[in-house]
Coordinates of C-alpha atoms in Angstrom, one line a residue:
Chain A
X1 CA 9.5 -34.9 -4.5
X2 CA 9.4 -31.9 -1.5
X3 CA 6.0 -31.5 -0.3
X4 CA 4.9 -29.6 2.8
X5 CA 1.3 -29.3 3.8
X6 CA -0.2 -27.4 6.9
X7 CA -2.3 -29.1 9.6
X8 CA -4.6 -27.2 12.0
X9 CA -8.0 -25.7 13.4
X10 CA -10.0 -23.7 11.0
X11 CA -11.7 -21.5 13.3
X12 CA -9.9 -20.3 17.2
X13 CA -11.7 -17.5 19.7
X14 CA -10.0 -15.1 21.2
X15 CA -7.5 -15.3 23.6
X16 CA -7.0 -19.0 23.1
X17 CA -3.9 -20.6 21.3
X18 CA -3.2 -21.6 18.1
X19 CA -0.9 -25.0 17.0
X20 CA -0.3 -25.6 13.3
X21 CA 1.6 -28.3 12.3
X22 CA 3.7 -28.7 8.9
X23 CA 4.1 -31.8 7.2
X24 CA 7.3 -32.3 5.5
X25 CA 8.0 -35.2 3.0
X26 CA 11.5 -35.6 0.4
X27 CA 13.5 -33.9 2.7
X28 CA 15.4 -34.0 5.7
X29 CA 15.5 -31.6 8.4
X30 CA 18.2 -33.1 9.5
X31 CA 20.3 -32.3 6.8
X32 CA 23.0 -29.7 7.3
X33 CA 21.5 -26.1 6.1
X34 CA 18.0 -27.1 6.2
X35 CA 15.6 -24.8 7.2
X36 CA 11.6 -24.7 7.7
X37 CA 9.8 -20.6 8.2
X38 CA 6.2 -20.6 8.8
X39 CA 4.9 -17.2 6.8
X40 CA 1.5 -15.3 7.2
X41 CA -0.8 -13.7 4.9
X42 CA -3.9 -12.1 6.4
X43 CA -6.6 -11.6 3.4
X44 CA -5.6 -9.3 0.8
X45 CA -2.6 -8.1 2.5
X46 CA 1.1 -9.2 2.1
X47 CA 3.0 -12.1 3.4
X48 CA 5.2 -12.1 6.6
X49 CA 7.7 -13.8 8.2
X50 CA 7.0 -15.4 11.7
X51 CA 9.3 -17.8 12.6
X52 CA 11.7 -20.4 12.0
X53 CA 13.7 -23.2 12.5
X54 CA 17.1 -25.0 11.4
X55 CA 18.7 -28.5 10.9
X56 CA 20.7 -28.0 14.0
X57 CA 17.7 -26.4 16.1
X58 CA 18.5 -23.1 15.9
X59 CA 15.0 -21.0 16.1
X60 CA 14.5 -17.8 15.1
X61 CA 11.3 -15.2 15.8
X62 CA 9.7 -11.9 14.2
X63 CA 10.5 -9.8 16.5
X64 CA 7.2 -8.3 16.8
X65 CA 5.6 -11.5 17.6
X66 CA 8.6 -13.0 19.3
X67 CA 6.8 -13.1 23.1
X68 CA 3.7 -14.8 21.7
X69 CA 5.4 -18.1 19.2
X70 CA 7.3 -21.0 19.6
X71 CA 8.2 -23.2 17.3
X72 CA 9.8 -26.8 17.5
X73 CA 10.4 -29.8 14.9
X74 CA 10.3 -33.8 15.1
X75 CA 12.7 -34.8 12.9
X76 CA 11.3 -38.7 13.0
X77 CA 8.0 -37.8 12.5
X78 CA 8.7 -34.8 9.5
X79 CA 7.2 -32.6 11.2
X80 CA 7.4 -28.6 12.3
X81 CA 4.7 -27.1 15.0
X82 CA 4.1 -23.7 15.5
X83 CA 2.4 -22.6 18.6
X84 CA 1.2 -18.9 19.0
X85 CA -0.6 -17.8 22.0
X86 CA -3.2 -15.3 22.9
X87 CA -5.2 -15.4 18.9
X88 CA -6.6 -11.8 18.4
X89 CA -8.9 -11.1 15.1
X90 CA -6.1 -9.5 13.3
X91 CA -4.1 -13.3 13.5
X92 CA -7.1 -13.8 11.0
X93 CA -4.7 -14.8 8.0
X94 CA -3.6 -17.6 5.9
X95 CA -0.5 -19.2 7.2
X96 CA 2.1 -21.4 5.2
X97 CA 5.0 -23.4 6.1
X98 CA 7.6 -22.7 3.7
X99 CA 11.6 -24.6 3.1
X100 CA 14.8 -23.6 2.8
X101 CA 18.0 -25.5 2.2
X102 CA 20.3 -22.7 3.3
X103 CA 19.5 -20.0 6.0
X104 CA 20.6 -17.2 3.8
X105 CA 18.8 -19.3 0.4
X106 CA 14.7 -18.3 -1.2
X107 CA 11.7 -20.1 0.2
X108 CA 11.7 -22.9 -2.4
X109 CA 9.1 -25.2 -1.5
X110 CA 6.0 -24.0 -0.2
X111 CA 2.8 -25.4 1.4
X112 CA -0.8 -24.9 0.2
X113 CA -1.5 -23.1 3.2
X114 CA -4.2 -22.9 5.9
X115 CA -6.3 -20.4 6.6
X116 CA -7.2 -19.4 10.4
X117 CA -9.7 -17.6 11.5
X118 CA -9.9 -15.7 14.4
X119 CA -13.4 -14.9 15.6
X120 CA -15.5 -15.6 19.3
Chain B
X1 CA 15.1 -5.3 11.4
X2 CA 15.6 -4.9 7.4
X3 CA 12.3 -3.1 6.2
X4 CA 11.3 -3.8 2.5
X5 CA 10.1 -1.2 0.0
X6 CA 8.3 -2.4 -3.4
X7 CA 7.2 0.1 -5.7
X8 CA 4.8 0.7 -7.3
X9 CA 2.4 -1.2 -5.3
X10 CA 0.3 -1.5 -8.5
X11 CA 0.4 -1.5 -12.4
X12 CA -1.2 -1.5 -15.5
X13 CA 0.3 -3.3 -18.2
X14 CA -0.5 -5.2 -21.4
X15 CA 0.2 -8.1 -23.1
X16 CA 3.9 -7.7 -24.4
X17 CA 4.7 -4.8 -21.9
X18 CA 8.2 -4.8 -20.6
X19 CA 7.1 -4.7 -16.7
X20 CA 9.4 -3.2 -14.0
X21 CA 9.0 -3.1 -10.3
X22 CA 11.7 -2.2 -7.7
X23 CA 12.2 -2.9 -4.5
X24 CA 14.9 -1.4 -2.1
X25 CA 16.5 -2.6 1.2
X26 CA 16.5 -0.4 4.6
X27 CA 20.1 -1.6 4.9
X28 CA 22.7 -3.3 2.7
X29 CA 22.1 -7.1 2.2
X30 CA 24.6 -8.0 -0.4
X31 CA 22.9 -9.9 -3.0
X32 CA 20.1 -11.9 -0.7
X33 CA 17.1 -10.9 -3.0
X34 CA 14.5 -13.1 -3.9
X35 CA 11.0 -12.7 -6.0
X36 CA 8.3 -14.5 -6.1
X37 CA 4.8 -14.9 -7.9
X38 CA 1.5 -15.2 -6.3
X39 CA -1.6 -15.7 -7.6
X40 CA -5.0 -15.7 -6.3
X41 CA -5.7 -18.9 -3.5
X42 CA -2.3 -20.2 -4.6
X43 CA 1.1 -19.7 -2.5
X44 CA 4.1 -18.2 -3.7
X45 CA 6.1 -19.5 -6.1
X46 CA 9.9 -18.5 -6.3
X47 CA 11.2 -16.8 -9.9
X48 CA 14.3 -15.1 -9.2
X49 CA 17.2 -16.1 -6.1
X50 CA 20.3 -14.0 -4.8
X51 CA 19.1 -11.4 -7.2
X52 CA 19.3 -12.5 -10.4
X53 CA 19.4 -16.4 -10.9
X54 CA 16.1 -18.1 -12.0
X55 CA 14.7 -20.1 -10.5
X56 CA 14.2 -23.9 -12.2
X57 CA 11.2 -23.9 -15.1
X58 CA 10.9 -20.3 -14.5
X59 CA 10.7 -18.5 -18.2
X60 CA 13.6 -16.5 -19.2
X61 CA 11.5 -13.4 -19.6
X62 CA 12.0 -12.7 -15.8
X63 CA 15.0 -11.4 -14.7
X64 CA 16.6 -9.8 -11.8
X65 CA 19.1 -7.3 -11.1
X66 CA 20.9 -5.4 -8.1
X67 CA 22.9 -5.4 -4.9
X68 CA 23.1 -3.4 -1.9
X69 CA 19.8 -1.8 -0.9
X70 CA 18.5 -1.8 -4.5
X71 CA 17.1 -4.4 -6.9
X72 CA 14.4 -4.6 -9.7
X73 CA 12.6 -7.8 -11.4
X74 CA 11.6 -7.1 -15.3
X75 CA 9.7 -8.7 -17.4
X76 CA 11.0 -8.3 -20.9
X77 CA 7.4 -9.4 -22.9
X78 CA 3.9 -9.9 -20.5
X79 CA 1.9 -12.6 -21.1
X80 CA -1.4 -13.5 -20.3
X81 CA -0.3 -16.2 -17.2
X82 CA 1.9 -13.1 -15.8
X83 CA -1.1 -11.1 -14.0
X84 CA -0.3 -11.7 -10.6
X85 CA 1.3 -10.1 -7.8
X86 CA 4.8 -10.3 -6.9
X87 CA 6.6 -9.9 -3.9
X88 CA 10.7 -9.4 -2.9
X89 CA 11.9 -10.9 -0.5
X90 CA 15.8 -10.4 1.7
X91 CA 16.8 -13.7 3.1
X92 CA 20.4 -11.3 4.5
X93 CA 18.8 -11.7 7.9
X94 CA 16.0 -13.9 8.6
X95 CA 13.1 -13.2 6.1
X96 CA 11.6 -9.9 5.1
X97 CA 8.8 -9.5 2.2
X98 CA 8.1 -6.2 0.6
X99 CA 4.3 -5.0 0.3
X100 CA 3.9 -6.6 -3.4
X101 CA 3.2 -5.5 -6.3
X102 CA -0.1 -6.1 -8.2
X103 CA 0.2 -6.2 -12.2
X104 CA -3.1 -6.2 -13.5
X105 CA -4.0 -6.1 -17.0
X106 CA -4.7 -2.9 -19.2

């Protein structure tokens, strides 16, 4: 049974850094083709894309938002971080961790999601 | 990057309605379409992959069409469960979501 669940702080001020942490378990990222994106939703808007990263460590940014991420996985431990610097009010969103098995495949398995909120 | 366009970006419908939405592609990305569901507090859940194959438990009411730049999810008969909003999705390059689509009942 896949399940991912996010990890992280509820509430971050301005200007400070935000690390979120997905929790992966009945998969491998290891495994050839596997992926993990983290995706966005800020209230009552739609989702985006920010980031992610592959079975052979291959990482991948929204170009937007490509100076301010990083993301990096721990295969022993089943887990994928997320770090994104310099939080601004409009980072206010709910953020998900999301799998793949294939780069070019759907977001199969999703996360409950966490939401972070932005505010000094 | 590859810009997503859903329309419309709302609709009325009632039970039994055969629902439509389209979404089209700033570029060509072959068949890499995917829709997904999403309901209030909940995260997405995937119906429809490269296009037109459902998704696993999905009901057979959905289905997908289109390749290049243009695709559409229908919904042959709307029930109750199907008031939600639904998003496209290109996994060509990366990921790119369209604005969604929020069907809400007549």
């Amino acid at each position: 049974q896949v399940t991912l669940r996010e990890s992280g702080p509820a509430l971050v001020k301005p200007t400070q850094t935000l690390t979120l942490t997905c929790t992966f378990s009945g998969f491998s990222l290891s495994t050839s083709g596997m992926c993990v994106s983290w995706i966005r939703q800020p209230p009552g808007k739609a989702l985006e894309w920010l980031a992610r990263i592959d079975w052979d460590d291959d990482k991948f940014y929204r170009t937007s938002l490509k100076t301010r991420l990083t993301i990096s996985k721990d295969t022993s431990k089943n887990q994928v971080v997320l770090i994104m610097t310099n939080m601004d009010p409009v980072d206010t969103a709910t953020y998900y961790c999301a799998r793949k098995r294939g780069p070019q495949l759907p977001f199969d398995y999703w996360g409950q999601g966490t939401l972070v909120t932005v505010s000094s | 990057d590859i810009q997503m366009t859903q329309s419309p970006s709302s609709l009325s419908a009632s039970v039994g309605d055969r629902v439509t939405i389209t979404c089209r592609a700033s570029q060509t990305i072959s068949r890499y379409l995917n829709w997904y569901q999403q309901k209030p507090g909940k995260a997405p859940k995937l119906l429809i992959y490269t296009a037109s194959s459902l998704q696993s438990g999905v009901p057979s009411r959905f289905s997908g069409s289109g390749s290049g730049t243009d695709f559409t999810l229908t919904i042959s008969s709307l029930q109750p469960e199907d008031f939600a909003t639904y998003y496209c999705q290109q996994s060509y390059t990366t990921a790119t979501f369209g604005q969604g689509t929020r069907l809400e009942i007549k």
